[in-house]
Amino acid sequence: MASDHTRSAILAAAERLYADRGFGDVTLRDIVAEAGVNLAAVNYHFGSKDELIAELFVTRSVQTNRERLRELKAAEEQGGGRAPIEVILRALVGPTLRGCLGPETQRSTAARFMIRASIESVPPIRRIKNREIDHLRKFAAAMRRALPERSDVDIYWGLNFALAMAHHTIRESERLTKLSEGKCDLDDVEDVVARVVSVATMALTAGRTETKARALARDAR
Amino acid sequence: MASDHTRSAILAAAERLYADRGFGDVTLRDIVAEAGVNLAAVNYHFGSKDELIAELFVTRSVQTNRERLRELKAAEEQGGGRAPIEVILRALVGPTLRGCLGPETQRSTAARFMIRASIESVPPIRRIKNREIDHLRKFAAAMRRALPERSDVDIYWGLNFALAMAHHTIRESERLTKLSEGKCDLDDVEDVVARVVSVATMALTAGRTETKARALARDAR
DNA sequence: GATAGTTTCATACAACTGTTTGAATTGCAA
DNA sequence: TTGCAATTCAAACAGTTGTATGAAACTATC
């Protein structure tokens, strides 16, 4: 492996084109033209088109997952193995939201690519997403430690709803802006994170069982 | 227009095939083979493949929207023009969830088709979804009437989160079942509706501003 | 039962797709 | 420099796709 020039040129061109125009109407010929390399180079370096897409997605995906786990681990270490549920949820949805939202003009190619991947969902990407369950289980475990009185079912539903709000907001950010006539500021990422975390926390703590977090909130009044 | 036989055979076959195998790998030739009609019939009756898909999606989409508005109108009439927020949210997410979840074996073709449409999102369907904003505005208006002290921003965020939870749960129902090792029962549709409505209600009523719903809940203790 | 309009049909079209091939080129080590 | 492997390249391949065509079959009306 000499200089990797061709290989990385393809990766960069593909990510940019997919981000801009979607997976549906970007062909290998578009990519190699943008990268200034030969058509056969894609199959030579990646094996197939799907493996190219998979490599793009895996790269960005592990970056996000690493960031998530880093935040989670830091929070749990600081709390002696048990982090507050809000912090766990923030570690779960924060990196994704920060990576995909924010002012459109300064949005990275990687961010726009991940938004596409979230909207279009082509087979090679779907296959990878299915392997993410182990990763989510780590968060489920941390949430169970934070809310020991909650049932597993409630934990999983809370996790599901937290991811739902984050991903849907990313995927439909344009529509929400239009619907609200610009009143909802999707560029204020930290506000979005706070809203998602707040609602997810309520979903997990309110209800029949009185949890520590709820008791704490009540006592604080 | 004589008997519509060919036309409806195409629609039925297309919906079934798309539901089973997704938009990605179902060709017009697959559809006409399944329908037992000639290849040219699709272009003759629908103009193009995209228009066929659009007609399929519009049909099911207006059914859901009609159902939503029926529930909303009934609730508002009963409440003298103002329905409780829970009932509005139930009218928003109930029809969609009831239409797409439930025991897989007895899930209708239409339901499975709509799940596909929610996962894959092809261009003709995306175009139609973009026109749904007017429909959502009616719900935003009803929610504003129910929670007059809430800011528009909060209303839109609540609406966004309610749709997020419903759609994400539909789209990722398989993954949630696997993640929770079957503990989350996606077949108990009314339980899912109740969970989504409950969380969305909390999102809309809890927080800085003390709303009527919250005051009511507190006084009830 | 002839006619006009609609619908069906087999077939061809034209374009595009990801992939393969085998030769040419390059870069590096002996 | 020679030799060898890695890389690049132009070209072609094989298959699929949605769509168009023009003739044939059908249907209803007069």
PDB file of C-alpha atoms in Angstrom, chain A:
ATOM      1  CA  MET A   1       0.000   0.000   0.000  1.00  0.00           C
ATOM      2  CA  ALA A   2       1.899   2.985  -1.253  1.00  0.00           C
ATOM      3  CA  SER A   3       0.196   6.348  -0.779  1.00  0.00           C
ATOM      4  CA  ASP A   4      -3.502   5.612  -0.409  1.00  0.00           C
ATOM      5  CA  HIS A   5      -4.098   8.601  -2.634  1.00  0.00           C
ATOM      6  CA  THR A   6      -6.649   6.956  -4.896  1.00  0.00           C
ATOM      7  CA  ARG A   7      -8.381   5.167  -2.079  1.00  0.00           C
ATOM      8  CA  SER A   8      -8.953   8.241   0.027  1.00  0.00           C
ATOM      9  CA  ALA A   9      -9.872  10.348  -2.984  1.00  0.00           C
ATOM     10  CA  ILE A  10     -12.666   7.892  -3.683  1.00  0.00           C
ATOM     11  CA  LEU A  11     -13.834   7.936  -0.075  1.00  0.00           C
ATOM     12  CA  ALA A  12     -13.897  11.719   0.017  1.00  0.00           C
ATOM     13  CA  ALA A  13     -15.653  12.088  -3.321  1.00  0.00           C
ATOM     14  CA  ALA A  14     -18.207   9.425  -2.486  1.00  0.00           C
ATOM     15  CA  GLU A  15     -19.036  10.912   0.883  1.00  0.00           C
ATOM     16  CA  ARG A  16     -19.480  14.357  -0.621  1.00  0.00           C
ATOM     17  CA  LEU A  17     -21.667  13.179  -3.489  1.00  0.00           C
ATOM     18  CA  TYR A  18     -23.804  10.924  -1.333  1.00  0.00           C
ATOM     19  CA  ALA A  19     -24.224  13.739   1.159  1.00  0.00           C
ATOM     20  CA  ASP A  20     -25.304  16.169  -1.543  1.00  0.00           C
ATOM     21  CA  ARG A  21     -27.441  14.045  -3.806  1.00  0.00           C
ATOM     22  CA  GLY A  22     -28.347  10.916  -1.868  1.00  0.00           C
ATOM     23  CA  PHE A  23     -27.541   7.279  -2.536  1.00  0.00           C
ATOM     24  CA  GLY A  24     -30.276   6.922  -5.091  1.00  0.00           C
ATOM     25  CA  ASP A  25     -28.795   8.892  -7.919  1.00  0.00           C
ATOM     26  CA  VAL A  26     -25.067   8.761  -7.475  1.00  0.00           C
ATOM     27  CA  THR A  27     -23.334   6.169  -9.626  1.00  0.00           C
ATOM     28  CA  LEU A  28     -19.819   4.830  -9.445  1.00  0.00           C
ATOM     29  CA  ARG A  29     -19.104   6.830 -12.581  1.00  0.00           C
ATOM     30  CA  ASP A  30     -20.116  10.023 -10.793  1.00  0.00           C
ATOM     31  CA  ILE A  31     -17.816   9.164  -7.927  1.00  0.00           C
ATOM     32  CA  VAL A  32     -14.743   8.358  -9.968  1.00  0.00           C
ATOM     33  CA  ALA A  33     -15.279  11.474 -12.065  1.00  0.00           C
ATOM     34  CA  GLU A  34     -15.419  13.601  -8.916  1.00  0.00           C
ATOM     35  CA  ALA A  35     -12.375  11.844  -7.503  1.00  0.00           C
ATOM     36  CA  GLY A  36     -10.459  12.037 -10.785  1.00  0.00           C
ATOM     37  CA  VAL A  37      -9.663   8.350 -10.805  1.00  0.00           C
ATOM     38  CA  ASN A  38     -10.445   5.397 -12.998  1.00  0.00           C
ATOM     39  CA  LEU A  39     -13.744   3.540 -12.815  1.00  0.00           C
ATOM     40  CA  ALA A  40     -12.110   0.203 -11.997  1.00  0.00           C
ATOM     41  CA  ALA A  41     -10.379   1.721  -8.977  1.00  0.00           C
ATOM     42  CA  VAL A  42     -13.496   1.371  -6.827  1.00  0.00           C
ATOM     43  CA  ASN A  43     -13.716  -2.359  -7.293  1.00  0.00           C
ATOM     44  CA  TYR A  44      -9.956  -2.704  -6.982  1.00  0.00           C
ATOM     45  CA  HIS A  45      -9.772  -0.887  -3.655  1.00  0.00           C
ATOM     46  CA  PHE A  46     -13.108  -1.720  -2.078  1.00  0.00           C
ATOM     47  CA  GLY A  47     -14.356  -4.851  -3.775  1.00  0.00           C
ATOM     48  CA  SER A  48     -17.791  -3.489  -4.576  1.00  0.00           C
ATOM     49  CA  LYS A  49     -19.968  -0.423  -4.388  1.00  0.00           C
ATOM     50  CA  ASP A  50     -21.743  -1.714  -1.296  1.00  0.00           C
ATOM     51  CA  GLU A  51     -18.473  -2.263   0.525  1.00  0.00           C
ATOM     52  CA  LEU A  52     -17.492   1.306  -0.265  1.00  0.00           C
ATOM     53  CA  ILE A  53     -20.726   2.593   1.241  1.00  0.00           C
ATOM     54  CA  ALA A  54     -20.315   0.285   4.210  1.00  0.00           C
ATOM     55  CA  GLU A  55     -16.792   1.544   4.880  1.00  0.00           C
ATOM     56  CA  LEU A  56     -17.978   5.149   4.730  1.00  0.00           C
ATOM     57  CA  PHE A  57     -20.773   4.477   7.182  1.00  0.00           C
ATOM     58  CA  VAL A  58     -18.738   2.328   9.548  1.00  0.00           C
ATOM     59  CA  THR A  59     -16.057   4.987   9.829  1.00  0.00           C
ATOM     60  CA  ARG A  60     -18.502   7.691  10.860  1.00  0.00           C
ATOM     61  CA  SER A  61     -20.549   5.321  12.938  1.00  0.00           C
ATOM     62  CA  VAL A  62     -17.713   4.104  15.139  1.00  0.00           C
ATOM     63  CA  GLN A  63     -16.648   7.709  15.649  1.00  0.00           C
ATOM     64  CA  THR A  64     -20.064   8.520  17.081  1.00  0.00           C
ATOM     65  CA  ASN A  65     -20.213   5.349  19.143  1.00  0.00           C
ATOM     66  CA  ARG A  66     -16.757   5.970  20.564  1.00  0.00           C
ATOM     67  CA  GLU A  67     -17.790   9.469  21.556  1.00  0.00           C
ATOM     68  CA  ARG A  68     -20.944   8.146  23.178  1.00  0.00           C
ATOM     69  CA  LEU A  69     -19.108   5.555  25.223  1.00  0.00           C
ATOM     70  CA  ARG A  70     -16.442   8.043  26.193  1.00  0.00           C
ATOM     71  CA  GLU A  71     -19.080  10.364  27.677  1.00  0.00           C
ATOM     72  CA  LEU A  72     -20.858   7.473  29.345  1.00  0.00           C
ATOM     73  CA  LYS A  73     -17.708   6.061  30.891  1.00  0.00           C
ATOM     74  CA  ALA A  74     -16.587   9.479  32.130  1.00  0.00           C
ATOM     75  CA  ALA A  75     -19.954  10.065  33.755  1.00  0.00           C
ATOM     76  CA  GLU A  76     -20.088   6.671  35.428  1.00  0.00           C
ATOM     77  CA  GLU A  77     -16.545   6.932  36.734  1.00  0.00           C
ATOM     78  CA  GLN A  78     -17.283  10.298  38.214  1.00  0.00           C
ATOM     79  CA  GLY A  79     -20.405   8.940  39.905  1.00  0.00           C
ATOM     80  CA  GLY A  80     -18.699   5.838  41.241  1.00  0.00           C
ATOM     81  CA  GLY A  81     -20.164   3.450  38.685  1.00  0.00           C
ATOM     82  CA  ARG A  82     -23.572   5.029  38.612  1.00  0.00           C
ATOM     83  CA  ALA A  83     -24.368   8.117  36.554  1.00  0.00           C
ATOM     84  CA  PRO A  84     -27.558  10.200  36.704  1.00  0.00           C
ATOM     85  CA  ILE A  85     -30.040   9.235  34.033  1.00  0.00           C
ATOM     86  CA  GLU A  86     -29.905  12.694  32.426  1.00  0.00           C
ATOM     87  CA  VAL A  87     -26.182  12.357  31.871  1.00  0.00           C
ATOM     88  CA  ILE A  88     -26.537   8.891  30.406  1.00  0.00           C
ATOM     89  CA  LEU A  89     -29.191  10.115  28.007  1.00  0.00           C
ATOM     90  CA  ARG A  90     -27.042  13.071  27.096  1.00  0.00           C
ATOM     91  CA  ALA A  91     -24.198  10.709  26.267  1.00  0.00           C
ATOM     92  CA  LEU A  92     -26.573   8.694  24.116  1.00  0.00           C
ATOM     93  CA  VAL A  93     -28.128  11.438  22.009  1.00  0.00           C
ATOM     94  CA  GLY A  94     -25.637  14.273  22.369  1.00  0.00           C
ATOM     95  CA  PRO A  95     -22.920  13.082  19.996  1.00  0.00           C
ATOM     96  CA  THR A  96     -25.418  12.153  17.296  1.00  0.00           C
ATOM     97  CA  LEU A  97     -27.282  15.451  17.490  1.00  0.00           C
ATOM     98  CA  ARG A  98     -24.121  17.523  17.690  1.00  0.00           C
ATOM     99  CA  GLY A  99     -22.729  15.609  14.736  1.00  0.00           C
ATOM    100  CA  CYS A 100     -25.754  16.100  12.508  1.00  0.00           C
ATOM    101  CA  LEU A 101     -27.383  19.402  13.470  1.00  0.00           C
ATOM    102  CA  GLY A 102     -25.988  22.903  13.714  1.00  0.00           C
ATOM    103  CA  PRO A 103     -25.819  25.716  11.165  1.00  0.00           C
ATOM    104  CA  GLU A 104     -26.179  24.200   7.709  1.00  0.00           C
ATOM    105  CA  THR A 105     -23.430  26.305   6.186  1.00  0.00           C
ATOM    106  CA  GLN A 106     -20.837  24.947   8.583  1.00  0.00           C
ATOM    107  CA  ARG A 107     -22.163  21.434   8.591  1.00  0.00           C
ATOM    108  CA  SER A 108     -19.417  19.000   7.720  1.00  0.00           C
ATOM    109  CA  THR A 109     -19.607  16.598   4.832  1.00  0.00           C
ATOM    110  CA  ALA A 110     -19.568  13.790   7.359  1.00  0.00           C
ATOM    111  CA  ALA A 111     -22.608  15.249   9.095  1.00  0.00           C
ATOM    112  CA  ARG A 112     -24.553  15.620   5.879  1.00  0.00           C
ATOM    113  CA  PHE A 113     -23.595  12.103   4.904  1.00  0.00           C
ATOM    114  CA  MET A 114     -24.909  10.718   8.168  1.00  0.00           C
ATOM    115  CA  ILE A 115     -28.174  12.593   7.722  1.00  0.00           C
ATOM    116  CA  ARG A 116     -28.542  11.003   4.290  1.00  0.00           C
ATOM    117  CA  ALA A 117     -27.779   7.606   5.752  1.00  0.00           C
ATOM    118  CA  SER A 118     -30.482   8.203   8.320  1.00  0.00           C
ATOM    119  CA  ILE A 119     -33.029   9.212   5.682  1.00  0.00           C
ATOM    120  CA  GLU A 120     -32.428   6.800   2.841  1.00  0.00           C
ATOM    121  CA  SER A 121     -31.245   3.623   4.541  1.00  0.00           C
ATOM    122  CA  VAL A 122     -29.703   1.488   1.790  1.00  0.00           C
ATOM    123  CA  PRO A 123     -29.018  -2.235   2.318  1.00  0.00           C
ATOM    124  CA  PRO A 124     -25.311  -2.081   3.256  1.00  0.00           C
ATOM    125  CA  ILE A 125     -26.062   0.568   5.867  1.00  0.00           C
ATOM    126  CA  ARG A 126     -29.039  -1.292   7.221  1.00  0.00           C
ATOM    127  CA  ARG A 127     -26.867  -4.337   7.740  1.00  0.00           C
ATOM    128  CA  ILE A 128     -24.444  -2.346   9.850  1.00  0.00           C
ATOM    129  CA  LYS A 129     -27.167  -0.705  11.898  1.00  0.00           C
ATOM    130  CA  ASN A 130     -28.472  -4.119  12.831  1.00  0.00           C
ATOM    131  CA  ARG A 131     -25.148  -4.847  14.498  1.00  0.00           C
ATOM    132  CA  GLU A 132     -25.515  -1.814  16.743  1.00  0.00           C
ATOM    133  CA  ILE A 133     -27.625  -3.656  19.275  1.00  0.00           C
ATOM    134  CA  ASP A 134     -24.669  -4.631  21.433  1.00  0.00           C
ATOM    135  CA  HIS A 135     -23.718  -1.007  21.639  1.00  0.00           C
ATOM    136  CA  LEU A 136     -27.212  -0.011  22.750  1.00  0.00           C
ATOM    137  CA  ARG A 137     -27.239  -2.735  25.361  1.00  0.00           C
ATOM    138  CA  LYS A 138     -24.414  -0.969  27.142  1.00  0.00           C
ATOM    139  CA  PHE A 139     -26.619   2.069  27.496  1.00  0.00           C
ATOM    140  CA  ALA A 140     -29.557  -0.027  28.613  1.00  0.00           C
ATOM    141  CA  ALA A 141     -27.320  -1.494  31.311  1.00  0.00           C
ATOM    142  CA  ALA A 142     -26.177   1.936  32.468  1.00  0.00           C
ATOM    143  CA  MET A 143     -29.762   3.147  32.558  1.00  0.00           C
ATOM    144  CA  ARG A 144     -30.758   0.145  34.621  1.00  0.00           C
ATOM    145  CA  ARG A 145     -28.014   0.971  37.095  1.00  0.00           C
ATOM    146  CA  ALA A 146     -29.252   4.558  37.268  1.00  0.00           C
ATOM    147  CA  LEU A 147     -32.876   3.547  37.733  1.00  0.00           C
ATOM    148  CA  PRO A 148     -32.770   0.224  39.572  1.00  0.00           C
ATOM    149  CA  GLU A 149     -36.425   0.379  40.498  1.00  0.00           C
ATOM    150  CA  ARG A 150     -37.561   0.665  36.917  1.00  0.00           C
ATOM    151  CA  SER A 151     -38.598  -2.412  35.018  1.00  0.00           C
ATOM    152  CA  ASP A 152     -36.577  -3.557  32.039  1.00  0.00           C
ATOM    153  CA  VAL A 153     -39.530  -2.870  29.787  1.00  0.00           C
ATOM    154  CA  ASP A 154     -39.677   0.768  30.869  1.00  0.00           C
ATOM    155  CA  ILE A 155     -35.920   1.118  30.375  1.00  0.00           C
ATOM    156  CA  TYR A 156     -36.095  -0.176  26.826  1.00  0.00           C
ATOM    157  CA  TRP A 157     -39.040   2.029  26.005  1.00  0.00           C
ATOM    158  CA  GLY A 158     -37.224   5.028  27.366  1.00  0.00           C
ATOM    159  CA  LEU A 159     -34.152   4.188  25.339  1.00  0.00           C
ATOM    160  CA  ASN A 160     -36.324   3.718  22.274  1.00  0.00           C
ATOM    161  CA  PHE A 161     -38.057   7.072  22.740  1.00  0.00           C
ATOM    162  CA  ALA A 162     -34.799   8.913  23.325  1.00  0.00           C
ATOM    163  CA  LEU A 163     -33.338   7.580  20.083  1.00  0.00           C
ATOM    164  CA  ALA A 164     -36.657   8.254  18.369  1.00  0.00           C
ATOM    165  CA  MET A 165     -36.637  11.936  19.243  1.00  0.00           C
ATOM    166  CA  ALA A 166     -32.999  12.410  18.322  1.00  0.00           C
ATOM    167  CA  HIS A 167     -33.099  10.596  15.005  1.00  0.00           C
ATOM    168  CA  HIS A 168     -36.482  11.910  13.922  1.00  0.00           C
ATOM    169  CA  THR A 169     -35.419  15.457  14.685  1.00  0.00           C
ATOM    170  CA  ILE A 170     -32.311  15.008  12.567  1.00  0.00           C
ATOM    171  CA  ARG A 171     -34.140  13.328   9.756  1.00  0.00           C
ATOM    172  CA  GLU A 172     -37.059  15.759   9.690  1.00  0.00           C
ATOM    173  CA  SER A 173     -35.246  18.907  10.725  1.00  0.00           C
ATOM    174  CA  GLU A 174     -36.180  20.672   7.521  1.00  0.00           C
ATOM    175  CA  ARG A 175     -39.839  19.848   7.930  1.00  0.00           C
ATOM    176  CA  LEU A 176     -39.881  21.008  11.536  1.00  0.00           C
ATOM    177  CA  THR A 177     -38.324  24.297  10.530  1.00  0.00           C
ATOM    178  CA  LYS A 178     -40.926  24.757   7.813  1.00  0.00           C
ATOM    179  CA  LEU A 179     -43.816  23.644  10.015  1.00  0.00           C
ATOM    180  CA  SER A 180     -42.831  26.023  12.778  1.00  0.00           C
ATOM    181  CA  GLU A 181     -42.035  28.793  10.314  1.00  0.00           C
ATOM    182  CA  GLY A 182     -38.529  28.984  11.699  1.00  0.00           C
ATOM    183  CA  LYS A 183     -39.664  29.282  15.300  1.00  0.00           C
ATOM    184  CA  CYS A 184     -37.930  26.058  16.256  1.00  0.00           C
ATOM    185  CA  ASP A 185     -34.219  26.790  16.078  1.00  0.00           C
ATOM    186  CA  LEU A 186     -32.529  23.615  14.915  1.00  0.00           C
ATOM    187  CA  ASP A 187     -29.176  25.370  14.846  1.00  0.00           C
ATOM    188  CA  ASP A 188     -29.161  25.745  18.615  1.00  0.00           C
ATOM    189  CA  VAL A 189     -27.935  22.201  19.087  1.00  0.00           C
ATOM    190  CA  GLU A 190     -27.539  22.361  22.843  1.00  0.00           C
ATOM    191  CA  ASP A 191     -31.149  23.454  23.205  1.00  0.00           C
ATOM    192  CA  VAL A 192     -32.247  20.490  21.102  1.00  0.00           C
ATOM    193  CA  VAL A 193     -30.129  18.129  23.205  1.00  0.00           C
ATOM    194  CA  ALA A 194     -31.614  19.593  26.371  1.00  0.00           C
ATOM    195  CA  ARG A 195     -35.155  19.154  25.077  1.00  0.00           C
ATOM    196  CA  VAL A 196     -34.635  15.553  24.044  1.00  0.00           C
ATOM    197  CA  VAL A 197     -32.863  14.652  27.287  1.00  0.00           C
ATOM    198  CA  SER A 198     -35.521  16.375  29.344  1.00  0.00           C
ATOM    199  CA  VAL A 199     -38.418  14.569  27.705  1.00  0.00           C
ATOM    200  CA  ALA A 200     -36.627  11.213  27.745  1.00  0.00           C
ATOM    201  CA  THR A 201     -35.839  11.691  31.426  1.00  0.00           C
ATOM    202  CA  MET A 202     -39.487  12.383  32.157  1.00  0.00           C
ATOM    203  CA  ALA A 203     -40.466   9.302  30.204  1.00  0.00           C
ATOM    204  CA  LEU A 204     -38.124   7.219  32.336  1.00  0.00           C
ATOM    205  CA  THR A 205     -38.738   8.736  35.745  1.00  0.00           C
ATOM    206  CA  ALA A 206     -42.385   9.758  35.853  1.00  0.00           C
ATOM    207  CA  GLY A 207     -45.149   7.280  36.416  1.00  0.00           C
ATOM    208  CA  ARG A 208     -46.153   4.739  39.005  1.00  0.00           C
ATOM    209  CA  THR A 209     -42.784   3.911  40.479  1.00  0.00           C
ATOM    210  CA  GLU A 210     -41.205   6.744  42.435  1.00  0.00           C
ATOM    211  CA  THR A 211     -37.598   6.780  41.414  1.00  0.00           C
ATOM    212  CA  LYS A 212     -34.600   8.378  43.003  1.00  0.00           C
ATOM    213  CA  ALA A 213     -34.437  11.099  40.376  1.00  0.00           C
ATOM    214  CA  ARG A 214     -38.023  12.018  40.945  1.00  0.00           C
ATOM    215  CA  ALA A 215     -37.687  12.010  44.698  1.00  0.00           C
ATOM    216  CA  LEU A 216     -34.622  14.170  44.344  1.00  0.00           C
ATOM    217  CA  ALA A 217     -36.438  16.635  42.120  1.00  0.00           C
ATOM    218  CA  ARG A 218     -39.297  16.830  44.594  1.00  0.00           C
ATOM    219  CA  ASP A 219     -37.083  17.308  47.604  1.00  0.00           C
ATOM    220  CA  ALA A 220     -35.248  20.098  45.808  1.00  0.00           C
ATOM    221  CA  ARG A 221     -38.399  22.245  45.709  1.00  0.00           C
TER     222      ARG A 221
END
